[in-house]
Amino acid sequence: MTRLVRDLLRAENISYHQIDSRVKAVSSLSKKIDSKNNKYTDLSQITDLVGIRIITYLGSEVDLVNDVLTKEFTIDTKNSIDKRELETNVFGYRSLHLIVSLDDGRCKLAEYKQYVDLKCEIQIRSILQHAWAEIEHDLGYKSALSVPQNYTRSFNRLAALLESADIEFVRLKKELMEYEGSVGELIQDTPEDDLSNIS
């Protein structure tokens, strides 16, 4: 799955910071099954046996990755969740979680037939969203219910700063691309002019 995801993103010229993957440990799988009181009767019902995390550079690139995956895989919309959609007064963990399986066309290929019933959880988030999630996890922050209000406010302020930084990086990239385009046009239109003062 990791190799396939890398190939698909490369084919669309989508750059990313990092792709991590893991197969659920037997002990973790056992706990999950026990905690669900016989909810599962077959391994194919467990959606996160395989997990992949795609870390993009910018928040806007999460949607580009999502578009590719949605086109190339069958998406289990019932179990997928967009954790970027927070209420307007809430800051914190943001990530897109997709539950995917191979589409019918790919399942017919010999190299993929053995994975027909496999579901995989793919998490997509930006570097700054990932930084928040990792620090939050490292500090053991769970929810406002278990942490005094002043600490919760501090977490929210930091989350808001990272979210703002993500938005500003997206804006800056867009403006730089527009600037590069306008400089090219100016050079073409007036090649004899000194362009060192263009702003």
PDB file of C-alpha atoms in Angstrom:
ATOM      1  CA  MET A   1       0.000   0.000   0.000  1.00  0.00           C
ATOM      2  CA  THR A   2       2.814   2.401   0.839  1.00  0.00           C
ATOM      3  CA  ARG A   3       4.563   1.713  -2.448  1.00  0.00           C
ATOM      4  CA  LEU A   4       1.300   2.151  -4.346  1.00  0.00           C
ATOM      5  CA  VAL A   5       0.504   5.457  -2.605  1.00  0.00           C
ATOM      6  CA  ARG A   6       4.009   6.775  -3.343  1.00  0.00           C
ATOM      7  CA  ASP A   7       3.692   5.802  -7.015  1.00  0.00           C
ATOM      8  CA  LEU A   8       0.269   7.453  -7.315  1.00  0.00           C
ATOM      9  CA  LEU A   9       1.464  10.735  -5.766  1.00  0.00           C
ATOM     10  CA  ARG A  10       4.621  10.731  -7.893  1.00  0.00           C
ATOM     11  CA  ALA A  11       2.540  10.211 -11.043  1.00  0.00           C
ATOM     12  CA  GLU A  12       0.529  13.350 -10.164  1.00  0.00           C
ATOM     13  CA  ASN A  13       3.680  15.352  -9.266  1.00  0.00           C
ATOM     14  CA  ILE A  14       2.472  15.855  -5.708  1.00  0.00           C
ATOM     15  CA  SER A  15       5.355  16.400  -3.318  1.00  0.00           C
ATOM     16  CA  TYR A  16       5.101  15.430   0.326  1.00  0.00           C
ATOM     17  CA  HIS A  17       7.287  15.588   3.391  1.00  0.00           C
ATOM     18  CA  GLN A  18       6.989  12.003   4.584  1.00  0.00           C
ATOM     19  CA  ILE A  19       5.016   8.775   4.367  1.00  0.00           C
ATOM     20  CA  ASP A  20       4.982   6.420   7.361  1.00  0.00           C
ATOM     21  CA  SER A  21       3.243   3.086   7.630  1.00  0.00           C
ATOM     22  CA  ARG A  22       2.584   0.364  10.145  1.00  0.00           C
ATOM     23  CA  VAL A  23       0.779  -2.941  10.488  1.00  0.00           C
ATOM     24  CA  LYS A  24      -1.297  -3.198  13.673  1.00  0.00           C
ATOM     25  CA  ALA A  25       0.540  -5.194  16.344  1.00  0.00           C
ATOM     26  CA  VAL A  26      -1.091  -8.429  17.486  1.00  0.00           C
ATOM     27  CA  SER A  27      -1.390  -7.137  21.081  1.00  0.00           C
ATOM     28  CA  SER A  28      -3.080  -3.932  19.890  1.00  0.00           C
ATOM     29  CA  LEU A  29      -5.401  -5.899  17.623  1.00  0.00           C
ATOM     30  CA  SER A  30      -6.327  -8.221  20.483  1.00  0.00           C
ATOM     31  CA  LYS A  31      -7.202  -5.275  22.756  1.00  0.00           C
ATOM     32  CA  LYS A  32      -9.324  -3.707  20.042  1.00  0.00           C
ATOM     33  CA  ILE A  33     -11.272  -6.935  19.453  1.00  0.00           C
ATOM     34  CA  ASP A  34     -11.795  -7.513  23.188  1.00  0.00           C
ATOM     35  CA  SER A  35     -12.942  -3.940  23.785  1.00  0.00           C
ATOM     36  CA  LYS A  36     -15.652  -4.154  21.106  1.00  0.00           C
ATOM     37  CA  ASN A  37     -17.497  -7.125  22.705  1.00  0.00           C
ATOM     38  CA  ASN A  38     -17.721  -9.447  19.709  1.00  0.00           C
ATOM     39  CA  LYS A  39     -18.423  -6.655  17.219  1.00  0.00           C
ATOM     40  CA  TYR A  40     -15.920  -8.199  14.793  1.00  0.00           C
ATOM     41  CA  THR A  41     -16.402 -11.648  13.282  1.00  0.00           C
ATOM     42  CA  ASP A  42     -13.776 -11.363  10.537  1.00  0.00           C
ATOM     43  CA  LEU A  43     -10.475  -9.516  10.077  1.00  0.00           C
ATOM     44  CA  SER A  44     -11.859  -7.796   6.964  1.00  0.00           C
ATOM     45  CA  GLN A  45     -14.187  -5.814   9.270  1.00  0.00           C
ATOM     46  CA  ILE A  46     -11.253  -4.106  10.989  1.00  0.00           C
ATOM     47  CA  THR A  47     -10.448  -0.919   9.104  1.00  0.00           C
ATOM     48  CA  ASP A  48      -7.003  -0.111  10.518  1.00  0.00           C
ATOM     49  CA  LEU A  49      -5.006  -3.342  10.272  1.00  0.00           C
ATOM     50  CA  VAL A  50      -2.761  -1.330   7.989  1.00  0.00           C
ATOM     51  CA  GLY A  51      -2.127   2.341   8.630  1.00  0.00           C
ATOM     52  CA  ILE A  52      -0.411   4.935   6.461  1.00  0.00           C
ATOM     53  CA  ARG A  53       0.287   8.540   7.378  1.00  0.00           C
ATOM     54  CA  ILE A  54       1.025  11.065   4.643  1.00  0.00           C
ATOM     55  CA  ILE A  55       2.560  14.312   5.878  1.00  0.00           C
ATOM     56  CA  THR A  56       2.331  17.153   3.376  1.00  0.00           C
ATOM     57  CA  TYR A  57       4.231  20.414   3.497  1.00  0.00           C
ATOM     58  CA  LEU A  58       1.131  22.622   3.474  1.00  0.00           C
ATOM     59  CA  GLY A  59      -2.467  22.288   4.579  1.00  0.00           C
ATOM     60  CA  SER A  60      -3.700  22.951   1.032  1.00  0.00           C
ATOM     61  CA  GLU A  61      -1.815  19.877  -0.214  1.00  0.00           C
ATOM     62  CA  VAL A  62      -3.947  17.610   1.986  1.00  0.00           C
ATOM     63  CA  ASP A  63      -6.818  18.151  -0.459  1.00  0.00           C
ATOM     64  CA  LEU A  64      -4.583  17.372  -3.453  1.00  0.00           C
ATOM     65  CA  VAL A  65      -3.585  14.052  -1.874  1.00  0.00           C
ATOM     66  CA  ASN A  66      -7.217  13.366  -0.999  1.00  0.00           C
ATOM     67  CA  ASP A  67      -8.247  13.925  -4.629  1.00  0.00           C
ATOM     68  CA  VAL A  68      -5.718  11.349  -5.852  1.00  0.00           C
ATOM     69  CA  LEU A  69      -6.668   8.746  -3.255  1.00  0.00           C
ATOM     70  CA  THR A  70     -10.392   9.247  -3.832  1.00  0.00           C
ATOM     71  CA  LYS A  71      -9.860   8.678  -7.539  1.00  0.00           C
ATOM     72  CA  GLU A  72      -7.634   5.606  -7.150  1.00  0.00           C
ATOM     73  CA  PHE A  73      -9.202   3.733  -4.205  1.00  0.00           C
ATOM     74  CA  THR A  74     -12.629   2.718  -2.987  1.00  0.00           C
ATOM     75  CA  ILE A  75     -13.404   4.991  -0.024  1.00  0.00           C
ATOM     76  CA  ASP A  76     -15.349   3.691   2.968  1.00  0.00           C
ATOM     77  CA  THR A  77     -17.186   6.957   3.617  1.00  0.00           C
ATOM     78  CA  LYS A  78     -19.025   5.565   6.637  1.00  0.00           C
ATOM     79  CA  ASN A  79     -15.770   5.032   8.545  1.00  0.00           C
ATOM     80  CA  SER A  80     -13.718   7.895   7.080  1.00  0.00           C
ATOM     81  CA  ILE A  81     -13.662  11.179   8.958  1.00  0.00           C
ATOM     82  CA  ASP A  82     -12.418  14.675   8.241  1.00  0.00           C
ATOM     83  CA  LYS A  83     -10.993  15.852  11.562  1.00  0.00           C
ATOM     84  CA  ARG A  84     -10.077  19.200  10.015  1.00  0.00           C
ATOM     85  CA  GLU A  85     -13.704  20.284  10.280  1.00  0.00           C
ATOM     86  CA  LEU A  86     -13.738  21.845  13.714  1.00  0.00           C
ATOM     87  CA  GLU A  87     -16.314  24.194  15.182  1.00  0.00           C
ATOM     88  CA  THR A  88     -15.390  27.846  14.733  1.00  0.00           C
ATOM     89  CA  ASN A  89     -14.423  28.265  18.392  1.00  0.00           C
ATOM     90  CA  VAL A  90     -12.408  25.017  18.644  1.00  0.00           C
ATOM     91  CA  PHE A  91      -8.698  24.532  17.939  1.00  0.00           C
ATOM     92  CA  GLY A  92      -6.719  21.327  18.111  1.00  0.00           C
ATOM     93  CA  TYR A  93      -6.076  18.071  16.297  1.00  0.00           C
ATOM     94  CA  ARG A  94      -6.659  18.367  12.555  1.00  0.00           C
ATOM     95  CA  SER A  95      -6.213  15.536  10.086  1.00  0.00           C
ATOM     96  CA  LEU A  96      -8.075  13.768   7.300  1.00  0.00           C
ATOM     97  CA  HIS A  97      -8.642  10.061   7.979  1.00  0.00           C
ATOM     98  CA  LEU A  98      -9.662   7.903   5.029  1.00  0.00           C
ATOM     99  CA  ILE A  99     -10.538   4.227   5.133  1.00  0.00           C
ATOM    100  CA  VAL A 100      -9.673   2.822   1.728  1.00  0.00           C
ATOM    101  CA  SER A 101      -9.584  -0.463  -0.126  1.00  0.00           C
ATOM    102  CA  LEU A 102      -8.402  -1.399  -3.593  1.00  0.00           C
ATOM    103  CA  ASP A 103     -10.872  -0.561  -6.350  1.00  0.00           C
ATOM    104  CA  ASP A 104     -12.366  -3.233  -8.623  1.00  0.00           C
ATOM    105  CA  GLY A 105      -9.948  -2.562 -11.470  1.00  0.00           C
ATOM    106  CA  ARG A 106      -6.861  -2.948  -9.316  1.00  0.00           C
ATOM    107  CA  CYS A 107      -8.265  -6.042  -7.552  1.00  0.00           C
ATOM    108  CA  LYS A 108      -8.296  -7.850 -10.914  1.00  0.00           C
ATOM    109  CA  LEU A 109      -4.533  -7.480 -11.260  1.00  0.00           C
ATOM    110  CA  ALA A 110      -2.567 -10.566 -10.204  1.00  0.00           C
ATOM    111  CA  GLU A 111      -0.279  -8.646  -7.829  1.00  0.00           C
ATOM    112  CA  TYR A 112      -3.238  -7.261  -5.858  1.00  0.00           C
ATOM    113  CA  LYS A 113      -5.683 -10.190  -5.772  1.00  0.00           C
ATOM    114  CA  GLN A 114      -4.589 -11.337  -2.309  1.00  0.00           C
ATOM    115  CA  TYR A 115      -5.473  -7.890  -0.892  1.00  0.00           C
ATOM    116  CA  VAL A 116      -9.079  -7.758  -2.136  1.00  0.00           C
ATOM    117  CA  ASP A 117     -10.644  -7.609   1.350  1.00  0.00           C
ATOM    118  CA  LEU A 118      -7.948  -5.462   2.939  1.00  0.00           C
ATOM    119  CA  LYS A 119      -8.920  -2.076   4.346  1.00  0.00           C
ATOM    120  CA  CYS A 120      -6.332   0.535   5.181  1.00  0.00           C
ATOM    121  CA  GLU A 121      -6.534   3.726   7.211  1.00  0.00           C
ATOM    122  CA  ILE A 122      -4.739   6.641   5.579  1.00  0.00           C
ATOM    123  CA  GLN A 123      -4.172   9.781   7.647  1.00  0.00           C
ATOM    124  CA  ILE A 124      -3.261  12.934   5.741  1.00  0.00           C
ATOM    125  CA  ARG A 125      -2.047  16.104   7.449  1.00  0.00           C
ATOM    126  CA  SER A 126       0.429  18.933   7.045  1.00  0.00           C
ATOM    127  CA  ILE A 127       3.759  19.209   8.855  1.00  0.00           C
ATOM    128  CA  LEU A 128       2.316  21.744  11.286  1.00  0.00           C
ATOM    129  CA  GLN A 129      -0.794  19.637  11.918  1.00  0.00           C
ATOM    130  CA  HIS A 130       1.530  16.684  12.516  1.00  0.00           C
ATOM    131  CA  ALA A 131       3.694  18.728  14.912  1.00  0.00           C
ATOM    132  CA  TRP A 132       0.601  19.583  16.938  1.00  0.00           C
ATOM    133  CA  ALA A 133      -0.534  15.942  17.083  1.00  0.00           C
ATOM    134  CA  GLU A 134       2.902  14.660  18.119  1.00  0.00           C
ATOM    135  CA  ILE A 135       3.426  17.292  20.836  1.00  0.00           C
ATOM    136  CA  GLU A 136      -0.121  16.858  22.117  1.00  0.00           C
ATOM    137  CA  HIS A 137       0.437  13.099  22.331  1.00  0.00           C
ATOM    138  CA  ASP A 138       3.854  13.505  23.978  1.00  0.00           C
ATOM    139  CA  LEU A 139       2.431  15.815  26.648  1.00  0.00           C
ATOM    140  CA  GLY A 140      -0.374  13.368  27.356  1.00  0.00           C
ATOM    141  CA  TYR A 141      -3.079  15.935  26.615  1.00  0.00           C
ATOM    142  CA  LYS A 142      -6.433  14.143  26.231  1.00  0.00           C
ATOM    143  CA  SER A 143      -9.325  16.550  26.580  1.00  0.00           C
ATOM    144  CA  ALA A 144     -10.585  19.614  28.373  1.00  0.00           C
ATOM    145  CA  LEU A 145     -12.299  17.282  30.857  1.00  0.00           C
ATOM    146  CA  SER A 146      -9.017  16.031  32.289  1.00  0.00           C
ATOM    147  CA  VAL A 147      -6.949  19.232  32.180  1.00  0.00           C
ATOM    148  CA  PRO A 148      -7.420  22.471  34.168  1.00  0.00           C
ATOM    149  CA  GLN A 149      -8.908  25.343  32.181  1.00  0.00           C
ATOM    150  CA  ASN A 150      -5.748  27.475  32.093  1.00  0.00           C
ATOM    151  CA  TYR A 151      -3.816  24.613  30.449  1.00  0.00           C
ATOM    152  CA  THR A 152      -6.634  23.998  27.978  1.00  0.00           C
ATOM    153  CA  ARG A 153      -6.531  27.676  26.998  1.00  0.00           C
ATOM    154  CA  SER A 154      -2.762  27.406  26.452  1.00  0.00           C
ATOM    155  CA  PHE A 155      -3.256  24.353  24.215  1.00  0.00           C
ATOM    156  CA  ASN A 156      -5.917  26.217  22.249  1.00  0.00           C
ATOM    157  CA  ARG A 157      -3.680  29.268  21.774  1.00  0.00           C
ATOM    158  CA  LEU A 158      -0.848  27.106  20.462  1.00  0.00           C
ATOM    159  CA  ALA A 159      -3.184  25.179  18.159  1.00  0.00           C
ATOM    160  CA  ALA A 160      -4.529  28.477  16.791  1.00  0.00           C
ATOM    161  CA  LEU A 161      -0.982  29.737  16.158  1.00  0.00           C
ATOM    162  CA  LEU A 162      -0.072  26.593  14.204  1.00  0.00           C
ATOM    163  CA  GLU A 163      -3.313  26.768  12.228  1.00  0.00           C
ATOM    164  CA  SER A 164      -2.598  30.430  11.403  1.00  0.00           C
ATOM    165  CA  ALA A 165       0.966  29.575  10.357  1.00  0.00           C
ATOM    166  CA  ASP A 166      -0.351  26.828   8.053  1.00  0.00           C
ATOM    167  CA  ILE A 167      -2.743  29.294   6.403  1.00  0.00           C
ATOM    168  CA  GLU A 168       0.021  31.912   6.024  1.00  0.00           C
ATOM    169  CA  PHE A 169       2.398  29.403   4.377  1.00  0.00           C
ATOM    170  CA  VAL A 170      -0.330  28.512   1.859  1.00  0.00           C
ATOM    171  CA  ARG A 171      -0.939  32.219   1.141  1.00  0.00           C
ATOM    172  CA  LEU A 172       2.805  32.892   0.798  1.00  0.00           C
ATOM    173  CA  LYS A 173       3.288  30.000  -1.634  1.00  0.00           C
ATOM    174  CA  LYS A 174       0.398  31.241  -3.778  1.00  0.00           C
ATOM    175  CA  GLU A 175       1.736  34.800  -3.851  1.00  0.00           C
ATOM    176  CA  LEU A 176       5.285  33.643  -4.667  1.00  0.00           C
ATOM    177  CA  MET A 177       3.970  31.586  -7.586  1.00  0.00           C
ATOM    178  CA  GLU A 178       2.014  34.616  -8.845  1.00  0.00           C
ATOM    179  CA  TYR A 179       5.134  36.771  -8.436  1.00  0.00           C
ATOM    180  CA  GLU A 180       7.295  34.318 -10.416  1.00  0.00           C
ATOM    181  CA  GLY A 181       4.700  34.379 -13.190  1.00  0.00           C
ATOM    182  CA  SER A 182       4.597  38.179 -13.316  1.00  0.00           C
ATOM    183  CA  VAL A 183       8.413  38.467 -13.363  1.00  0.00           C
ATOM    184  CA  GLY A 184       8.537  36.095 -16.328  1.00  0.00           C
ATOM    185  CA  GLU A 185       6.006  38.225 -18.204  1.00  0.00           C
ATOM    186  CA  LEU A 186       7.942  41.444 -17.405  1.00  0.00           C
ATOM    187  CA  ILE A 187      11.210  39.933 -18.648  1.00  0.00           C
ATOM    188  CA  GLN A 188       9.504  38.852 -21.838  1.00  0.00           C
ATOM    189  CA  ASP A 189       7.813  42.236 -22.355  1.00  0.00           C
ATOM    190  CA  THR A 190      10.775  44.474 -21.411  1.00  0.00           C
ATOM    191  CA  PRO A 191      14.012  42.400 -21.529  1.00  0.00           C
ATOM    192  CA  GLU A 192      16.202  45.541 -21.775  1.00  0.00           C
ATOM    193  CA  ASP A 193      14.927  47.004 -18.470  1.00  0.00           C
ATOM    194  CA  ASP A 194      16.678  46.587 -15.155  1.00  0.00           C
ATOM    195  CA  LEU A 195      14.356  44.278 -13.198  1.00  0.00           C
ATOM    196  CA  SER A 196      16.279  44.438  -9.947  1.00  0.00           C
ATOM    197  CA  ASN A 197      13.721  46.826  -8.463  1.00  0.00           C
ATOM    198  CA  ILE A 198      10.637  44.786  -9.326  1.00  0.00           C
ATOM    199  CA  SER A 199       8.406  44.270  -6.309  1.00  0.00           C
TER     200      SER A 199
END
